Each structure stands twice: as C-alpha cells, then as structure tokens.
mmCIF file of C-alpha atoms in Angstrom:
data_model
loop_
_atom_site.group_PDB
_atom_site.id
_atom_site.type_symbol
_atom_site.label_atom_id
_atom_site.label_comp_id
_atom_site.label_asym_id
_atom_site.label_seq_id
_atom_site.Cartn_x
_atom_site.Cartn_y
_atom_site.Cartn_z
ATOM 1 C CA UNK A 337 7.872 -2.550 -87.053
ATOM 2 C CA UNK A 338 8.390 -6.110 -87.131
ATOM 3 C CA UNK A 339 8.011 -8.549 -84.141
ATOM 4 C CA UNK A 340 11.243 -10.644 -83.327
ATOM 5 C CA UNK A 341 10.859 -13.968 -81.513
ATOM 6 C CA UNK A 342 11.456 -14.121 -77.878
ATOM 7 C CA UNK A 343 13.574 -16.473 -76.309
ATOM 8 C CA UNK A 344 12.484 -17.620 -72.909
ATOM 9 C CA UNK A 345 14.649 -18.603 -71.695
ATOM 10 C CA UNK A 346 16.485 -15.035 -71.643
ATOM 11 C CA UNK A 347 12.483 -13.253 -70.485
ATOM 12 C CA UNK A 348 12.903 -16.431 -67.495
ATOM 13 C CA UNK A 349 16.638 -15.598 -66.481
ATOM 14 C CA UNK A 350 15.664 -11.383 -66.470
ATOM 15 C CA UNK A 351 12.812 -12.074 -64.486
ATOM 16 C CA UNK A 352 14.936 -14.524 -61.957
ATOM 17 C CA UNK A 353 17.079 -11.709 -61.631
ATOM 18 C CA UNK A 354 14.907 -9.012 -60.613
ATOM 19 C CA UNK A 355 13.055 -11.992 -57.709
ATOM 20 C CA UNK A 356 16.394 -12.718 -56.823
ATOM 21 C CA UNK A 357 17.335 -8.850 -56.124
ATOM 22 C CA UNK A 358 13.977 -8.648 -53.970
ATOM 23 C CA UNK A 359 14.531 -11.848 -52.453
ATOM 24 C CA UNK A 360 17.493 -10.613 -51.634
ATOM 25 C CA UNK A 361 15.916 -7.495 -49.811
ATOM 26 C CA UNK A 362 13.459 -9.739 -47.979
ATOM 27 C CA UNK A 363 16.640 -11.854 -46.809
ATOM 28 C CA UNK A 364 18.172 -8.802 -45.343
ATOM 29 C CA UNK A 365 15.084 -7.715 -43.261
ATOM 30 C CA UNK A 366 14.651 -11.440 -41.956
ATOM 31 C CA UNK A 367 18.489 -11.085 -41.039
ATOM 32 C CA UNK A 368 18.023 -8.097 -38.907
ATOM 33 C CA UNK A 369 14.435 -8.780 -37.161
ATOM 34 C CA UNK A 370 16.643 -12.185 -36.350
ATOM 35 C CA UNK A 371 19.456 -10.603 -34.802
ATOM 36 C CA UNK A 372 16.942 -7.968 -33.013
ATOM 37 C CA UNK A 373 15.445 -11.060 -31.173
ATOM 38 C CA UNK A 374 18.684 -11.796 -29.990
ATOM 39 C CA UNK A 375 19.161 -8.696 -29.199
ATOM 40 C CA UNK A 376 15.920 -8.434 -27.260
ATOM 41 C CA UNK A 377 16.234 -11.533 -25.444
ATOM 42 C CA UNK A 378 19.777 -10.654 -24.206
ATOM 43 C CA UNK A 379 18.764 -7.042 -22.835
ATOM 44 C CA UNK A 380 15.989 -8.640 -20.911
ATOM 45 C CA UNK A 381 18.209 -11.235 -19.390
ATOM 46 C CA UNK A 382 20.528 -8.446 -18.356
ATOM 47 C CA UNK A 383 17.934 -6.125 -16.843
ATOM 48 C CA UNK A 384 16.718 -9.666 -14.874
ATOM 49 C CA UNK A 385 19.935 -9.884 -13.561
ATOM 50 C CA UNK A 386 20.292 -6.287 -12.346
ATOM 51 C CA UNK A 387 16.639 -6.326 -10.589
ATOM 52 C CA UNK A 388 18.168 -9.164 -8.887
ATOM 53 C CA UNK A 389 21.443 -7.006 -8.009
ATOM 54 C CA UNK A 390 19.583 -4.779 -6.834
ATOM 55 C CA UNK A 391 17.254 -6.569 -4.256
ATOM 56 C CA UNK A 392 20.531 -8.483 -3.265
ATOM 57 C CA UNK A 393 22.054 -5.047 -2.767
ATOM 58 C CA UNK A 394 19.206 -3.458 -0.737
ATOM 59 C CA UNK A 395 19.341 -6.643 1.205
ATOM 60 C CA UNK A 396 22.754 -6.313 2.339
ATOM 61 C CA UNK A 397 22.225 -2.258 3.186
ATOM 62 C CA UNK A 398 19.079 -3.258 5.193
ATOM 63 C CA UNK A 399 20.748 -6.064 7.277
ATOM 64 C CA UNK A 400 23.707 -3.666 7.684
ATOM 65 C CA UNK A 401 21.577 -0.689 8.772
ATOM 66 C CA UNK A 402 20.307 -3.631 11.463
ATOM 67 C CA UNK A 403 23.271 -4.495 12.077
ATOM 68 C CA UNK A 404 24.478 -1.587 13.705
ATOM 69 C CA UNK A 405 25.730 0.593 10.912
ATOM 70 C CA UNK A 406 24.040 4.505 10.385
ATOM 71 C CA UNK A 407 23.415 5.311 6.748
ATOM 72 C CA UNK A 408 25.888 8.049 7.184
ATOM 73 C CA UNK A 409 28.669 5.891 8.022
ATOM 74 C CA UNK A 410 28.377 3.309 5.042
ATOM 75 C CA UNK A 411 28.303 6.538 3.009
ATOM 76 C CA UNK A 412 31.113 7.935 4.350
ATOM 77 C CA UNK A 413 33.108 4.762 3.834
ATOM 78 C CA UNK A 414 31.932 4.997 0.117
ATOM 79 C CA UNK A 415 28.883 3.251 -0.004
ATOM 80 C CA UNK A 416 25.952 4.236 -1.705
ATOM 81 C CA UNK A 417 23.034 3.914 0.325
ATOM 82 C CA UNK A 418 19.554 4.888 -1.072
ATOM 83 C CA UNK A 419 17.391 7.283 0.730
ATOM 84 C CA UNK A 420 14.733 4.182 0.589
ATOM 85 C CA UNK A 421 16.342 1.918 2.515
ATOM 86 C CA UNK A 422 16.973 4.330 5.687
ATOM 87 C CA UNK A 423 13.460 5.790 5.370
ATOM 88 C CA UNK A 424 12.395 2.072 5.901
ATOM 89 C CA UNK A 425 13.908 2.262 8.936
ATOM 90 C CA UNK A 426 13.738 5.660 10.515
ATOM 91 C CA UNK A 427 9.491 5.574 10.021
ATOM 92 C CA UNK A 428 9.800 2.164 12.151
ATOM 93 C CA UNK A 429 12.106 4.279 14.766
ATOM 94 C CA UNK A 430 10.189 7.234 15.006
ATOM 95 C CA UNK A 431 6.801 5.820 15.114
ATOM 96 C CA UNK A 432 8.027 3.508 18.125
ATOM 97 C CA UNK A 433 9.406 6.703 19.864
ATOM 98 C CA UNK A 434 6.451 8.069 20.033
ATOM 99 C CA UNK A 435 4.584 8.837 23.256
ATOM 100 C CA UNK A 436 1.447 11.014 22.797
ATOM 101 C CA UNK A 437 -1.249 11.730 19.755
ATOM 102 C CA UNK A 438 -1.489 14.831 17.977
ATOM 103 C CA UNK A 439 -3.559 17.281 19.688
ATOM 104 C CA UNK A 440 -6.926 17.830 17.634
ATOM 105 C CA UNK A 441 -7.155 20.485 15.137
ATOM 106 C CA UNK A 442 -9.391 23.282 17.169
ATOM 107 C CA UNK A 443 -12.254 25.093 15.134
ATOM 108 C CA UNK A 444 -13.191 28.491 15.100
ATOM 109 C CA UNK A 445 -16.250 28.455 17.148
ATOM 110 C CA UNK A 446 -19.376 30.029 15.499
ATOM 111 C CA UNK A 447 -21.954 32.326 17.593
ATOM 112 C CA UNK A 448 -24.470 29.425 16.746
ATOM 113 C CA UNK A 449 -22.579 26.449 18.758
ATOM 114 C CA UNK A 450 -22.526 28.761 22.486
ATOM 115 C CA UNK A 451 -24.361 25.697 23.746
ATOM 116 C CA UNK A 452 -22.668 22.342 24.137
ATOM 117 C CA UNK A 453 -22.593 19.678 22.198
ATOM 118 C CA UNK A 454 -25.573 17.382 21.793
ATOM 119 C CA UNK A 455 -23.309 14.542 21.933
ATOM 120 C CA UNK A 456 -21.947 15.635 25.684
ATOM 121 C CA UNK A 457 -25.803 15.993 27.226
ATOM 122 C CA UNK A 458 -27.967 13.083 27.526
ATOM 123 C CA UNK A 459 -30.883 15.189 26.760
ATOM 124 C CA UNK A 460 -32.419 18.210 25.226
ATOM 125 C CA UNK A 461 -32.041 21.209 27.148
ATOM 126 C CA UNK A 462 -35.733 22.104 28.142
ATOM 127 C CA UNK A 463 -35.636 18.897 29.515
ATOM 128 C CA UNK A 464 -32.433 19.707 31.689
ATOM 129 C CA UNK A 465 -34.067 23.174 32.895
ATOM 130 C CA UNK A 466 -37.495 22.741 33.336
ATOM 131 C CA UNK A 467 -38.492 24.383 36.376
ATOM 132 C CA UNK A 468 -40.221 22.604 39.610
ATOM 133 C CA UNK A 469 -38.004 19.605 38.764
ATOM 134 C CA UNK A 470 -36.769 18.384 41.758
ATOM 135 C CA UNK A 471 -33.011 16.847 41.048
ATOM 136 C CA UNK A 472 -32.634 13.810 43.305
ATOM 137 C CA UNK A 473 -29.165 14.920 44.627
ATOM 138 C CA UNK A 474 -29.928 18.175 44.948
ATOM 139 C CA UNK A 475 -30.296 19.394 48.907
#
C-alpha cells in the first residue's frame, strides 16, 4: 500500500465543511431560544395586562353592587359577575344585621360536676356550710 500526499488544503476545506454543518446546528438553536425570549416576554406582558383587566373589572362590579345594582340583575342583563365580588358584600350585610350571639354549645353534664362551678362560688364549699356560722344577713 503506498502513501499518497495529502493536500491541505482539500483535509482544511472537508473539515470547514463538517464545522460549518454544526455551526450551522448551533445557529438554529440560538435562533429559537431567541425567538422563545420574545415569546416569553410578550406572554408576560399580556398576562400583566389581563391582571390589570381584571382588578379594573372587579372594580367596576364592586362600585356597581354599591351603587345600587343586585348581582342578579347585572347577570341578568348579561354580565358576568363573580361569586367573589357579592360574597364581599353580603358577609359585610349580614354581619351588620346581626342582633344577638350564638347561644353556647351546652355539654353533656357528667355525674361528677352535680356541684357548681368553682368559678361561680367565692369559696370552697366546707367553708360555705360549716355549721354554727352565723351569716350576717341571716334573721
């Protein structure tokens, strides 16, 4: 087998080639993680401007819900009114309406507790019966 001369300038023009082909695959990726930013950036500006729809929106149901209108009547003129925005205001209604506490919960009294409560008696009860104590209102 004999050995024939290289000429480099064809070995420097293949191996341009083949960079250039992965080059050109690097090129392509830089390409599309470019146009993803842009991407990005415009889907967050959009989803800033629809948080800010949306508090403008509530805004206007709230001061119309002030303002006279029931939920039920914005709704039936078309409106879509969000269950948040008239529980706002019914809690602030009912809670203003109302006149007396809840009655306390009653427990189930034990044979132990016959007596009353130690917070109810200013004292033990041997002191309260002890006998030949003479009770200064007593007659």
């Amino acid at each position: 087998m004999s050995l024939t001369p290289l000429d480099p300038n064809t070995v420097r023009a293949a191996a341009q080639a083949a960079l250039d082909a992965r080059l050109g695959l690097i090129d392509a990726i830089v390409q599309a993680q470019n146009e993803r930013a842009v991407a990005a950036a415009k889907v967050a500006e959009a989803q800033a401007a629809e948080r800010t729809a949306a508090a403008t929106e509530l805004a206007a149901i709230k001061a119309a819900l002030d303002g006279g209108w029931s939920a039920p009547e914005l709704r039936k003129a078309g409106l879509k009114v969000p269950t948040s925005a008239v529980a706002g205001k019914k809690t602030a209604t009912t809670a203003a309406t109302k006149t007396s506490p809840r009655p306390p919960r009653l427990q189930p009294s034990s044979p132990a507790k016959l007596e009353p409560d130690a917070a109810e008696s200013t004292g033990t009860d041997a002191e309260q019966n002890s006998p030949g104590e003479s009770y200064p209102n007593a007659s």
